[in-house]
Amino acid sequence: MSWEGYNYEDVRRAAEETTSHLTPVSLHFLENCVSCALCEVNCPYTPVGEEYGPVSKAEPLRNIYRGKVNILPRLFPWLFGAKLPKTKEELDKWVDLAYHCTNCGLCYITCPFGIHSGEMIKTLRGFLAKTGRIPSLLKLMVDAETSGMFAENPGFRGLWEDVIRKTLEVANVEFDRKGAKYLYMPSLAEAMITPGAIPATARILSKLGLNWTMPRNPLSIRAPIGSLAGDDESVRVVAKRIYDYIKSIGAEYVVFSDGGYPYTFFRFDLPRIVGEEPSFKVVHVVELLVDALREGKVKFKQTQERITWHSPCKMGRFGGLIEEPVEVLSSISQNFVKLKSHGLFSKCCGGGGSIACIVPPTQEFMEKVMGIPLKVSENEKAFLDKLYRDMLIAGREKVQEIKESGASTVVTACIGCIHTLGFTTRAYDVKVTLKTLAEVVAEALD
Amino acid sequence: MDLLDLAIYVLPPYVVATLAFGVAYRLSRYLFLWKRGYSAPRRARPIGKLLVGLVVTFLDPLVQAAKKRKSDFVGGLIALHILGVIPLIFLLSQHVAMFSYWIPLYSLLKPFAIPSSITSASQYFFANVLPASEMGWVFTNSVWGPLTLILNGDLLAILAIIGVSYKLGDKLVRLYHRLRHVRAGDFFDLALLLSILVTGFLATHHLPSPDVTTYRFMLGLHILLAELLVALLPFTKFWHFVFGYWYGKLHEWYELKFNRGSL
């Protein structure tokens, strides 16, 4: 199957598979929407067009669901909006909708009925993947991660080795050490997008005097990248591989510096996917820092620099770490300032959910790193070009908040956010330095 | 037997049976789909904060609507829900009387009953006399006092009609803009609600003509349409105020605030 293909039998089969795993929660999401469309007010993509409001983007999944699960819509599909895409163009439109969602969850907490449209759109991506519609770069990465082939790419290998070398310069690490209490889990994506975060985290863990280790080789591109494409099988394979590695080390704590979806995935989703209660706890490095600060085990050099915190949706809204980064950063800068939407309703950067990872400038970057030219069809190219323009519109409100804060440094902990804010702050000519939390903390360590 | 007799004396058992079947069907699906899974240890947060978070979870959408979509806040929430349909259904004097007849315990709400017309409300307030009635319970004798000048069936019905009309207009505009989420069921539900409100208003005011036959037809039609709505509750978006709203927000609180500690 390819991006260009259309086969009704594939579409029908994909619909059957997509509706075969209902839970009470997904049933609620599918059945209890009253189409009030209040979710639109906070979606970063509504400014691109009302058609990209969460309620409209989730509707294709409801179209599939009604026709497969409910009796009356099966008999009178036209009356109940029960339909499958009948043409290639219609399928393309569904792809366009599904990839204009960052799954940031703002729609979830805005909805008067607690309906998480982003989660539904992720399921819709799974349906589209089964029909052959995954953006080429995402597909390449999913396949490379699932097979483990990414570790053999010379470009990736070079980036990783460079980070390992820098890590050894600041910390005395014994890699893959069994019996370590703390296992730090950086990803290849961090080595690509925020290479400074890995040695910085290593320095923090050493400074805190912890008994820790980290993998000598990357275990994934970003863990598991298939979840962004709705590829459940890939997610299971990659998650199990990493889970087995963690168990082989026997760590009590698994530490993440990437506060994007890897943190919430391993903390909250992993038990359900591997079907076990883990013997370890998953923490973000900021949790260790807050504990150390409160116990007086760490002190920072003070700065007057005006810095702010962009709360990544997965770490804040979905990870519960909203005020902890503020506590750490406030103890570093006396001029720390919160963004306007700080808190549960923190505005999305606009590029999550793989969007910033597949837009044309990222594709060019990845081609250079991997040394592999990626061919995309004219149709897909048009889709990606539009997606890039729309991503910049979606990120405008966050950039405006940053500008209004007057901060010279924006700190965050999600590599997707850093990557996206790089694009959007440049596009709107807002000159700020973007740094990871680990880098800022490591620089401030006494 | 005319429409009123049919609606009052014949249909109620069938309506209740359909409702009961629908409720059992909808709820049983949730029960049958549930299975215990493995989950991560929850993030500990103080119980006081969690309880405040529970209230805030229900308030957040209202605050967001007030801030960012004022038309929906005024039309959809205030006019349609808070001042319109909810007090009309549950507290309008005639409805309290009817529900008390079917469900005796409902008579506890009699002191909160809202008079049906501005005239009876103003009589109570300005004339300081109770309207003559042979019934043991006088409709205007409520706890609302002077508030009945605002809290009366006429005004609330008009607000609800404005609210439903606003939602219908909103759907039409969205249909014109070819937004995907607008569907036939939306129009059916809103049209049914509007019909109930209009026929109730007409019956109360003995319109379009004051003769008994017309009155009985209009009141019968009003009750019949209301019964249709009750029977369809579990099969339409009206299910939201019975189940969807409460389950959805509680689940959201449980997942994000109780489990993940996002306060």
mmCIF file of C-alpha atoms in Angstrom, chain A residues 115-344:
data_model
loop_
_atom_site.group_PDB
_atom_site.id
_atom_site.type_symbol
_atom_site.label_atom_id
_atom_site.label_comp_id
_atom_site.label_asym_id
_atom_site.label_seq_id
_atom_site.Cartn_x
_atom_site.Cartn_y
_atom_site.Cartn_z
ATOM 1 C CA ILE A 115 -14.270 13.878 25.635
ATOM 2 C CA HIS A 116 -10.644 13.507 24.570
ATOM 3 C CA SER A 117 -10.835 14.178 20.835
ATOM 4 C CA GLY A 118 -7.053 13.952 20.485
ATOM 5 C CA GLU A 119 -7.127 10.346 21.613
ATOM 6 C CA MET A 120 -9.819 9.617 19.040
ATOM 7 C CA ILE A 121 -7.788 11.284 16.320
ATOM 8 C CA LYS A 122 -4.840 9.085 17.309
ATOM 9 C CA THR A 123 -7.106 6.071 16.763
ATOM 10 C CA LEU A 124 -8.132 7.574 13.434
ATOM 11 C CA ARG A 125 -4.442 7.722 12.501
ATOM 12 C CA GLY A 126 -4.316 4.009 13.256
ATOM 13 C CA PHE A 127 -7.179 3.444 10.827
ATOM 14 C CA LEU A 128 -5.400 5.516 8.188
ATOM 15 C CA ALA A 129 -2.143 3.617 8.779
ATOM 16 C CA LYS A 130 -4.003 0.388 8.051
ATOM 17 C CA THR A 131 -5.079 1.834 4.710
ATOM 18 C CA GLY A 132 -1.474 2.739 3.860
ATOM 19 C CA ARG A 133 -1.691 6.405 4.783
ATOM 20 C CA ILE A 134 1.266 7.259 7.029
ATOM 21 C CA PRO A 135 3.484 10.198 6.061
ATOM 22 C CA SER A 136 6.621 8.746 4.484
ATOM 23 C CA LEU A 137 9.140 10.090 7.004
ATOM 24 C CA LEU A 138 7.053 8.901 9.952
ATOM 25 C CA LYS A 139 6.655 5.502 8.316
ATOM 26 C CA LEU A 140 10.412 5.285 7.745
ATOM 27 C CA MET A 141 11.103 6.053 11.388
ATOM 28 C CA VAL A 142 8.441 3.670 12.689
ATOM 29 C CA ASP A 143 9.827 0.836 10.583
ATOM 30 C CA ALA A 144 13.431 1.634 11.506
ATOM 31 C CA GLU A 145 12.584 1.746 15.203
ATOM 32 C CA THR A 146 10.514 -1.430 15.146
ATOM 33 C CA SER A 147 13.185 -3.412 13.318
ATOM 34 C CA GLY A 148 16.053 -1.883 15.315
ATOM 35 C CA MET A 149 17.796 -0.903 12.042
ATOM 36 C CA PHE A 150 18.058 2.750 13.106
ATOM 37 C CA ALA A 151 20.985 1.872 15.358
ATOM 38 C CA GLU A 152 23.003 0.825 12.320
ATOM 39 C CA ASN A 153 22.609 4.058 10.382
ATOM 40 C CA PRO A 154 26.025 5.815 10.305
ATOM 41 C CA GLY A 155 24.462 9.260 10.669
ATOM 42 C CA PHE A 156 22.475 8.283 13.732
ATOM 43 C CA ARG A 157 25.445 6.402 15.131
ATOM 44 C CA GLY A 158 27.692 9.467 14.730
ATOM 45 C CA LEU A 159 25.243 11.713 16.597
ATOM 46 C CA TRP A 160 24.891 9.228 19.416
ATOM 47 C CA GLU A 161 28.643 8.673 19.780
ATOM 48 C CA ASP A 162 29.175 12.418 19.924
ATOM 49 C CA VAL A 163 26.701 12.704 22.789
ATOM 50 C CA ILE A 164 28.264 9.752 24.607
ATOM 51 C CA ARG A 165 31.674 11.401 24.313
ATOM 52 C CA LYS A 166 30.330 14.662 25.764
ATOM 53 C CA THR A 167 28.570 12.762 28.532
ATOM 54 C CA LEU A 168 31.797 11.041 29.535
ATOM 55 C CA GLU A 169 33.476 14.455 29.710
ATOM 56 C CA VAL A 170 31.116 15.582 32.506
ATOM 57 C CA ALA A 171 30.247 12.348 34.295
ATOM 58 C CA ASN A 172 31.898 9.093 35.103
ATOM 59 C CA VAL A 173 29.318 6.706 33.669
ATOM 60 C CA GLU A 174 29.417 2.949 33.722
ATOM 61 C CA PHE A 175 26.987 2.049 30.953
ATOM 62 C CA ASP A 176 24.406 -0.753 31.175
ATOM 63 C CA ARG A 177 25.399 -1.416 34.785
ATOM 64 C CA LYS A 178 23.163 -4.021 36.339
ATOM 65 C CA GLY A 179 21.970 -3.273 39.856
ATOM 66 C CA ALA A 180 22.026 0.513 39.465
ATOM 67 C CA LYS A 181 19.208 2.131 41.418
ATOM 68 C CA TYR A 182 18.522 4.789 38.773
ATOM 69 C CA LEU A 183 18.448 4.145 35.041
ATOM 70 C CA TYR A 184 18.592 7.236 32.854
ATOM 71 C CA MET A 185 16.840 6.665 29.499
ATOM 72 C CA PRO A 186 17.802 9.221 26.839
ATOM 73 C CA SER A 187 16.658 8.687 23.267
ATOM 74 C CA LEU A 188 18.244 9.090 19.869
ATOM 75 C CA ALA A 189 15.851 11.956 19.170
ATOM 76 C CA GLU A 190 17.334 13.858 22.102
ATOM 77 C CA ALA A 191 20.794 13.312 20.647
ATOM 78 C CA MET A 192 19.485 14.836 17.405
ATOM 79 C CA ILE A 193 17.378 17.752 18.640
ATOM 80 C CA THR A 194 18.675 18.608 22.135
ATOM 81 C CA PRO A 195 22.105 16.964 22.377
ATOM 82 C CA GLY A 196 23.062 19.157 25.344
ATOM 83 C CA ALA A 197 20.297 17.672 27.493
ATOM 84 C CA ILE A 198 21.928 14.250 27.799
ATOM 85 C CA PRO A 199 25.319 15.281 29.263
ATOM 86 C CA ALA A 200 23.488 17.890 31.345
ATOM 87 C CA THR A 201 21.243 15.225 32.870
ATOM 88 C CA ALA A 202 24.244 12.966 33.461
ATOM 89 C CA ARG A 203 25.894 15.843 35.318
ATOM 90 C CA ILE A 204 22.778 16.405 37.464
ATOM 91 C CA LEU A 205 22.473 12.731 38.376
ATOM 92 C CA SER A 206 26.158 12.603 39.350
ATOM 93 C CA LYS A 207 25.893 15.847 41.335
ATOM 94 C CA LEU A 208 22.924 14.420 43.246
ATOM 95 C CA GLY A 209 25.173 11.498 44.181
ATOM 96 C CA LEU A 210 22.834 8.864 42.789
ATOM 97 C CA ASN A 211 23.706 5.288 41.970
ATOM 98 C CA TRP A 212 22.866 5.477 38.265
ATOM 99 C CA THR A 213 23.568 4.141 34.793
ATOM 100 C CA MET A 214 22.368 4.625 31.221
ATOM 101 C CA PRO A 215 22.284 2.545 28.013
ATOM 102 C CA ARG A 216 25.447 2.516 25.900
ATOM 103 C CA ASN A 217 23.342 2.265 22.753
ATOM 104 C CA PRO A 218 20.023 3.928 21.972
ATOM 105 C CA LEU A 219 17.053 1.628 22.430
ATOM 106 C CA SER A 220 14.660 3.599 20.268
ATOM 107 C CA ILE A 221 14.364 6.680 18.148
ATOM 108 C CA ARG A 222 12.045 8.258 20.657
ATOM 109 C CA ALA A 223 10.035 5.490 22.256
ATOM 110 C CA PRO A 224 7.835 4.205 20.736
ATOM 111 C CA ILE A 225 7.377 6.390 17.716
ATOM 112 C CA GLY A 226 4.657 4.077 16.381
ATOM 113 C CA SER A 227 2.238 5.564 18.918
ATOM 114 C CA LEU A 228 2.270 8.796 16.915
ATOM 115 C CA ALA A 229 1.062 6.935 13.842
ATOM 116 C CA GLY A 230 -1.459 4.787 15.700
ATOM 117 C CA ASP A 231 0.618 1.683 14.923
ATOM 118 C CA ASP A 232 -0.230 -0.483 17.943
ATOM 119 C CA GLU A 233 1.858 -3.465 16.851
ATOM 120 C CA SER A 234 5.014 -1.376 16.529
ATOM 121 C CA VAL A 235 4.303 0.162 19.937
ATOM 122 C CA ARG A 236 4.070 -3.282 21.525
ATOM 123 C CA VAL A 237 7.348 -4.466 19.954
ATOM 124 C CA VAL A 238 9.373 -1.395 20.906
ATOM 125 C CA ALA A 239 7.840 -1.050 24.379
ATOM 126 C CA LYS A 240 8.538 -4.699 25.176
ATOM 127 C CA ARG A 241 12.141 -4.378 24.004
ATOM 128 C CA ILE A 242 12.768 -1.389 26.268
ATOM 129 C CA TYR A 243 10.815 -2.924 29.137
ATOM 130 C CA ASP A 244 12.958 -6.059 29.000
ATOM 131 C CA TYR A 245 16.107 -3.934 29.023
ATOM 132 C CA ILE A 246 14.937 -2.012 32.100
ATOM 133 C CA LYS A 247 14.154 -5.271 33.879
ATOM 134 C CA SER A 248 17.578 -6.662 32.946
ATOM 135 C CA ILE A 249 19.208 -3.703 34.713
ATOM 136 C CA GLY A 250 16.930 -4.146 37.715
ATOM 137 C CA ALA A 251 16.628 -0.401 38.385
ATOM 138 C CA GLU A 252 14.194 0.976 40.973
ATOM 139 C CA TYR A 253 13.762 4.246 39.100
ATOM 140 C CA VAL A 254 13.762 5.006 35.385
ATOM 141 C CA VAL A 255 14.638 8.640 34.767
ATOM 142 C CA PHE A 256 13.669 10.727 31.736
ATOM 143 C CA SER A 257 14.925 14.141 30.694
ATOM 144 C CA ASP A 258 12.564 14.263 27.707
ATOM 145 C CA GLY A 259 9.250 15.471 29.127
ATOM 146 C CA GLY A 260 7.425 14.779 25.896
ATOM 147 C CA TYR A 261 5.403 11.667 25.211
ATOM 148 C CA PRO A 262 8.168 9.163 26.200
ATOM 149 C CA TYR A 263 7.794 10.266 29.846
ATOM 150 C CA THR A 264 4.017 9.824 30.000
ATOM 151 C CA PHE A 265 4.148 6.724 27.825
ATOM 152 C CA PHE A 266 6.526 4.904 30.138
ATOM 153 C CA ARG A 267 4.971 6.236 33.311
ATOM 154 C CA PHE A 268 1.279 5.749 32.548
ATOM 155 C CA ASP A 269 0.800 3.638 29.411
ATOM 156 C CA LEU A 270 3.509 0.989 29.678
ATOM 157 C CA PRO A 271 1.794 -1.219 32.320
ATOM 158 C CA ARG A 272 -1.290 -1.596 30.112
ATOM 159 C CA ILE A 273 0.780 -2.399 27.036
ATOM 160 C CA VAL A 274 3.103 -4.977 28.563
ATOM 161 C CA GLY A 275 0.338 -6.357 30.794
ATOM 162 C CA GLU A 276 2.304 -6.183 34.030
ATOM 163 C CA GLU A 277 2.659 -3.949 37.055
ATOM 164 C CA PRO A 278 6.238 -2.646 36.634
ATOM 165 C CA SER A 279 8.734 -3.272 39.397
ATOM 166 C CA PHE A 280 10.191 0.220 38.833
ATOM 167 C CA LYS A 281 8.984 3.811 39.074
ATOM 168 C CA VAL A 282 9.209 6.231 36.172
ATOM 169 C CA VAL A 283 10.257 9.771 37.074
ATOM 170 C CA HIS A 284 11.254 12.924 35.268
ATOM 171 C CA VAL A 285 14.547 14.493 36.306
ATOM 172 C CA VAL A 286 12.628 17.521 37.609
ATOM 173 C CA GLU A 287 11.017 15.316 40.267
ATOM 174 C CA LEU A 288 14.460 14.343 41.553
ATOM 175 C CA LEU A 289 15.507 17.993 41.536
ATOM 176 C CA VAL A 290 12.450 19.191 43.459
ATOM 177 C CA ASP A 291 13.029 16.542 46.120
ATOM 178 C CA ALA A 292 16.715 17.481 46.345
ATOM 179 C CA LEU A 293 15.865 21.192 46.605
ATOM 180 C CA ARG A 294 13.314 20.632 49.387
ATOM 181 C CA GLU A 295 15.797 18.482 51.291
ATOM 182 C CA GLY A 296 18.570 21.060 50.798
ATOM 183 C CA LYS A 297 20.712 18.583 48.913
ATOM 184 C CA VAL A 298 21.297 20.890 45.951
ATOM 185 C CA LYS A 299 21.955 24.596 45.513
ATOM 186 C CA PHE A 300 22.006 26.715 42.383
ATOM 187 C CA LYS A 301 23.965 29.732 41.229
ATOM 188 C CA GLN A 302 21.473 32.599 41.007
ATOM 189 C CA THR A 303 20.896 34.503 37.791
ATOM 190 C CA GLN A 304 19.017 37.704 36.968
ATOM 191 C CA GLU A 305 18.135 36.480 33.498
ATOM 192 C CA ARG A 306 14.428 36.693 32.648
ATOM 193 C CA ILE A 307 13.451 33.134 31.882
ATOM 194 C CA THR A 308 10.128 31.433 31.365
ATOM 195 C CA TRP A 309 8.778 27.887 31.266
ATOM 196 C CA HIS A 310 6.791 26.364 28.423
ATOM 197 C CA SER A 311 4.887 23.434 29.932
ATOM 198 C CA PRO A 312 4.865 20.470 27.528
ATOM 199 C CA CYS A 313 1.376 18.983 27.320
ATOM 200 C CA LYS A 314 2.554 15.460 28.130
ATOM 201 C CA MET A 315 4.647 16.474 31.111
ATOM 202 C CA GLY A 316 2.198 19.042 32.529
ATOM 203 C CA ARG A 317 -1.397 18.326 31.608
ATOM 204 C CA PHE A 318 -0.881 14.588 31.212
ATOM 205 C CA GLY A 319 2.035 14.076 33.568
ATOM 206 C CA GLY A 320 1.025 16.172 36.562
ATOM 207 C CA LEU A 321 4.317 18.112 36.612
ATOM 208 C CA ILE A 322 2.976 21.651 36.340
ATOM 209 C CA GLU A 323 4.458 23.529 39.297
ATOM 210 C CA GLU A 324 7.599 21.413 39.872
ATOM 211 C CA PRO A 325 9.564 22.975 36.966
ATOM 212 C CA VAL A 326 8.497 26.418 38.211
ATOM 213 C CA GLU A 327 9.869 25.622 41.664
ATOM 214 C CA VAL A 328 13.226 24.606 40.201
ATOM 215 C CA LEU A 329 13.509 27.487 37.738
ATOM 216 C CA SER A 330 12.402 30.066 40.333
ATOM 217 C CA SER A 331 15.261 28.950 42.526
ATOM 218 C CA ILE A 332 17.668 29.605 39.668
ATOM 219 C CA SER A 333 16.385 32.905 38.270
ATOM 220 C CA GLN A 334 15.025 35.740 40.382
ATOM 221 C CA ASN A 335 13.389 36.985 37.200
ATOM 222 C CA PHE A 336 11.480 33.848 36.389
ATOM 223 C CA VAL A 337 8.130 34.675 34.771
ATOM 224 C CA LYS A 338 5.150 32.434 34.032
ATOM 225 C CA LEU A 339 3.549 32.427 30.610
ATOM 226 C CA LYS A 340 -0.032 33.689 30.298
ATOM 227 C CA SER A 341 -1.516 30.228 29.835
ATOM 228 C CA HIS A 342 0.664 28.524 32.440
ATOM 229 C CA GLY A 343 -1.066 25.657 34.215
ATOM 230 C CA LEU A 344 -3.547 23.021 33.208
#
